[in-house]
Amino acid sequence: MLVYQDLLSGDELLSDSFPYKEIENGALWEVEGKWVVKGAVDVDIGANPSAEGGEEDEGVDDQTVKVVDIVDTFRLQEQPPFDKKQFIAWIKKYIKLLTAKLEPEKQDEFKKSIEGATKYLLSKIKDLQFFVGESMHDDGSLVFAYYKDGAVDPTFLYLGHGLKEIKC
């Protein structure tokens, strides 16, 4: 299994269980999330509660909750939305921090592709949800989510150069 870790914070943000598609010259990874029900599972053990003196409601009061699989799996923490000015300030800081961590050949690739990715994200800024990794590290990568036209499940966007592949 492959896990993708944030180069800046070390948080696990994605795995190969969630296939991605590269967009914006590989600067962004697009991943489809899904709403799933987490919690109680109804198991039929073949017993007849009425014949055994039991009531239908008897037993454990299990709670179910709907979660987005990626958010739940990687314990992503939602952040308040950014406006364009806040986003530009964040991306400038991110570019500076990440460039220092990249190999020289990756730095050039990153610098060439990040402008297109930034424009793409800015075009969707009002529709984006913002997430950080479990550690909520101030300087870590952001993960972005939005709903495509008519979609019931969110689409996530990752800054691909900011992820490090780890084999588990």
Short mmCIF file of C-alpha atoms in Angstrom, two decimals:
data_model
loop_
_atom_site.label_atom_id
_atom_site.label_comp_id
_atom_site.label_asym_id
_atom_site.label_seq_id
_atom_site.Cartn_x
_atom_site.Cartn_y
_atom_site.Cartn_z
CA MET A 1 0.00 0.00 0.00
CA LEU A 2 1.17 3.51 -0.75
CA VAL A 3 0.48 6.44 1.55
CA TYR A 4 0.99 10.05 0.52
CA GLN A 5 2.39 12.22 3.27
CA ASP A 6 2.49 16.02 3.42
CA LEU A 7 6.13 17.04 2.88
CA LEU A 8 5.78 19.97 5.29
CA SER A 9 3.80 18.54 8.21
CA GLY A 10 4.32 14.79 7.85
CA ASP A 11 0.55 14.18 8.00
CA GLU A 12 -0.87 11.33 5.95
CA LEU A 13 -3.29 12.92 3.48
CA LEU A 14 -4.03 10.24 0.90
CA SER A 15 -3.36 6.61 -0.05
CA ASP A 16 -3.50 4.52 -3.20
CA SER A 17 -6.90 3.24 -2.01
CA PHE A 18 -8.21 6.49 -3.46
CA PRO A 19 -7.13 6.72 -7.12
CA TYR A 20 -6.23 10.19 -8.36
CA LYS A 21 -6.15 11.95 -11.70
CA GLU A 22 -3.47 14.57 -12.37
CA ILE A 23 -4.73 17.93 -13.61
CA GLU A 24 -3.04 21.28 -14.27
CA ASN A 25 0.18 19.62 -15.53
CA GLY A 26 0.39 17.37 -12.48
CA ALA A 27 0.30 20.24 -10.00
CA LEU A 28 -3.12 19.16 -8.71
CA TRP A 29 -4.37 15.67 -7.98
CA GLU A 30 -8.13 15.19 -8.25
CA VAL A 31 -9.67 12.49 -6.06
CA GLU A 32 -13.32 11.49 -5.82
CA GLY A 33 -14.62 11.25 -2.26
CA LYS A 34 -17.80 9.47 -1.15
CA TRP A 35 -20.30 9.97 1.62
CA VAL A 36 -20.41 6.77 3.68
CA VAL A 37 -22.32 5.65 6.75
CA LYS A 38 -20.09 4.92 9.70
CA GLY A 39 -21.25 3.22 12.86
CA ALA A 40 -23.91 0.61 13.54
CA VAL A 41 -24.18 -2.51 11.48
CA ASP A 42 -27.38 -4.53 11.58
CA VAL A 43 -26.42 -8.19 11.99
CA ASP A 44 -29.14 -10.82 11.66
CA ILE A 45 -28.13 -13.76 13.86
CA GLY A 46 -31.23 -15.75 12.97
CA ALA A 47 -32.86 -15.43 16.39
CA ASN A 48 -36.53 -14.60 16.71
CA PRO A 49 -36.75 -11.84 19.35
CA SER A 50 -40.47 -12.33 20.00
CA ALA A 51 -40.05 -16.08 20.64
CA GLU A 52 -37.18 -15.37 22.96
CA GLY A 53 -39.04 -12.75 24.95
CA GLY A 54 -36.99 -9.91 23.52
CA GLU A 55 -38.28 -6.63 22.22
CA GLU A 56 -37.42 -5.21 18.80
CA ASP A 57 -35.82 -2.13 20.41
CA GLU A 58 -33.80 -4.10 22.91
CA GLY A 59 -30.03 -4.02 22.69
CA VAL A 60 -27.38 -1.47 22.09
CA ASP A 61 -28.34 2.00 20.92
CA ASP A 62 -25.89 2.22 18.02
CA GLN A 63 -25.34 5.57 16.40
CA THR A 64 -24.66 5.97 12.72
CA VAL A 65 -23.14 9.03 11.17
CA LYS A 66 -22.53 10.05 7.55
CA VAL A 67 -18.92 10.99 6.84
CA VAL A 68 -16.82 11.63 3.76
CA ASP A 69 -14.48 8.66 3.36
CA ILE A 70 -11.29 10.68 2.72
CA VAL A 71 -11.93 13.11 5.58
CA ASP A 72 -12.64 10.25 7.98
CA THR A 73 -9.79 7.97 6.87
CA PHE A 74 -7.08 10.61 7.11
CA ARG A 75 -8.67 12.59 9.96
CA LEU A 76 -8.65 15.80 7.94
CA GLN A 77 -9.68 18.90 9.86
CA GLU A 78 -11.93 21.42 8.14
CA GLN A 79 -10.77 25.03 8.22
CA PRO A 80 -12.68 28.28 7.79
CA PRO A 81 -12.97 29.33 4.14
CA PHE A 82 -10.39 31.65 2.60
CA ASP A 83 -11.12 34.68 0.49
CA LYS A 84 -8.88 35.42 -2.52
CA LYS A 85 -6.54 37.67 -0.53
CA GLN A 86 -6.06 35.09 2.26
CA PHE A 87 -5.56 32.31 -0.28
CA ILE A 88 -2.91 34.26 -2.20
CA ALA A 89 -1.06 35.00 1.06
CA TRP A 90 -1.20 31.31 1.99
CA ILE A 91 -0.06 30.05 -1.44
CA LYS A 92 2.91 32.46 -1.51
CA LYS A 93 4.06 31.16 1.89
CA TYR A 94 3.42 27.56 0.81
CA ILE A 95 5.44 27.97 -2.41
CA LYS A 96 8.38 29.37 -0.45
CA LEU A 97 8.29 26.61 2.20
CA LEU A 98 7.76 23.76 -0.27
CA THR A 99 10.38 24.92 -2.78
CA ALA A 100 13.03 24.67 -0.05
CA LYS A 101 12.05 21.01 0.57
CA LEU A 102 12.06 19.89 -3.08
CA GLU A 103 14.96 18.48 -5.12
CA PRO A 104 16.34 21.04 -7.65
CA GLU A 105 14.74 19.33 -10.69
CA LYS A 106 11.40 19.13 -8.88
CA GLN A 107 11.66 22.82 -7.92
CA ASP A 108 11.62 23.87 -11.59
CA GLU A 109 8.70 21.57 -12.35
CA PHE A 110 6.80 22.91 -9.33
CA LYS A 111 7.45 26.57 -10.20
CA LYS A 112 6.22 26.00 -13.77
CA SER A 113 3.00 24.26 -12.78
CA ILE A 114 1.95 26.06 -9.59
CA GLU A 115 0.73 29.17 -11.40
CA GLY A 116 -1.86 27.19 -13.37
CA ALA A 117 -2.90 25.33 -10.23
CA THR A 118 -3.25 28.61 -8.32
CA LYS A 119 -5.45 30.10 -11.05
CA TYR A 120 -7.55 26.93 -11.11
CA LEU A 121 -8.08 27.03 -7.35
CA LEU A 122 -8.80 30.77 -7.36
CA SER A 123 -11.50 30.22 -10.00
CA LYS A 124 -13.27 27.90 -7.54
CA ILE A 125 -12.43 29.75 -4.30
CA LYS A 126 -16.07 30.42 -3.35
CA ASP A 127 -16.97 26.73 -3.76
CA LEU A 128 -14.00 25.23 -1.93
CA GLN A 129 -13.86 23.66 1.49
CA PHE A 130 -10.42 23.75 3.10
CA PHE A 131 -8.86 20.94 5.12
CA VAL A 132 -5.56 20.38 6.88
CA GLY A 133 -4.00 17.17 8.16
CA GLU A 134 -4.55 15.67 11.57
CA SER A 135 -1.75 17.68 13.23
CA MET A 136 -3.36 20.96 12.09
CA HIS A 137 0.17 22.23 11.36
CA ASP A 138 0.08 25.92 10.35
CA ASP A 139 2.59 25.49 7.56
CA GLY A 140 1.23 22.24 6.14
CA SER A 141 -0.53 21.61 2.86
CA LEU A 142 -4.18 22.34 2.41
CA VAL A 143 -6.56 19.83 0.88
CA PHE A 144 -9.43 21.36 -1.06
CA ALA A 145 -12.89 19.90 -1.65
CA TYR A 146 -15.78 21.02 -3.82
CA TYR A 147 -18.87 19.56 -5.45
CA LYS A 148 -18.91 19.27 -9.23
CA ASP A 149 -22.13 20.35 -10.94
CA GLY A 150 -24.93 18.09 -9.72
CA ALA A 151 -22.60 15.79 -7.75
CA VAL A 152 -23.65 14.40 -4.37
CA ASP A 153 -20.10 13.38 -3.44
CA PRO A 154 -17.21 15.82 -3.06
CA THR A 155 -14.13 16.01 -5.25
CA PHE A 156 -10.83 16.62 -3.46
CA LEU A 157 -7.84 18.53 -4.82
CA TYR A 158 -4.31 17.97 -3.55
CA LEU A 159 -1.16 19.91 -4.41
CA GLY A 160 0.77 16.97 -5.87
CA HIS A 161 4.30 18.31 -5.42
CA GLY A 162 3.68 18.66 -1.68
CA LEU A 163 3.09 14.93 -1.21
CA LYS A 164 5.71 12.27 -0.51
CA GLU A 165 5.01 8.65 -1.42
CA ILE A 166 5.61 6.16 1.41
CA LYS A 167 5.37 2.37 1.02
CA CYS A 168 3.65 0.63 3.92
#
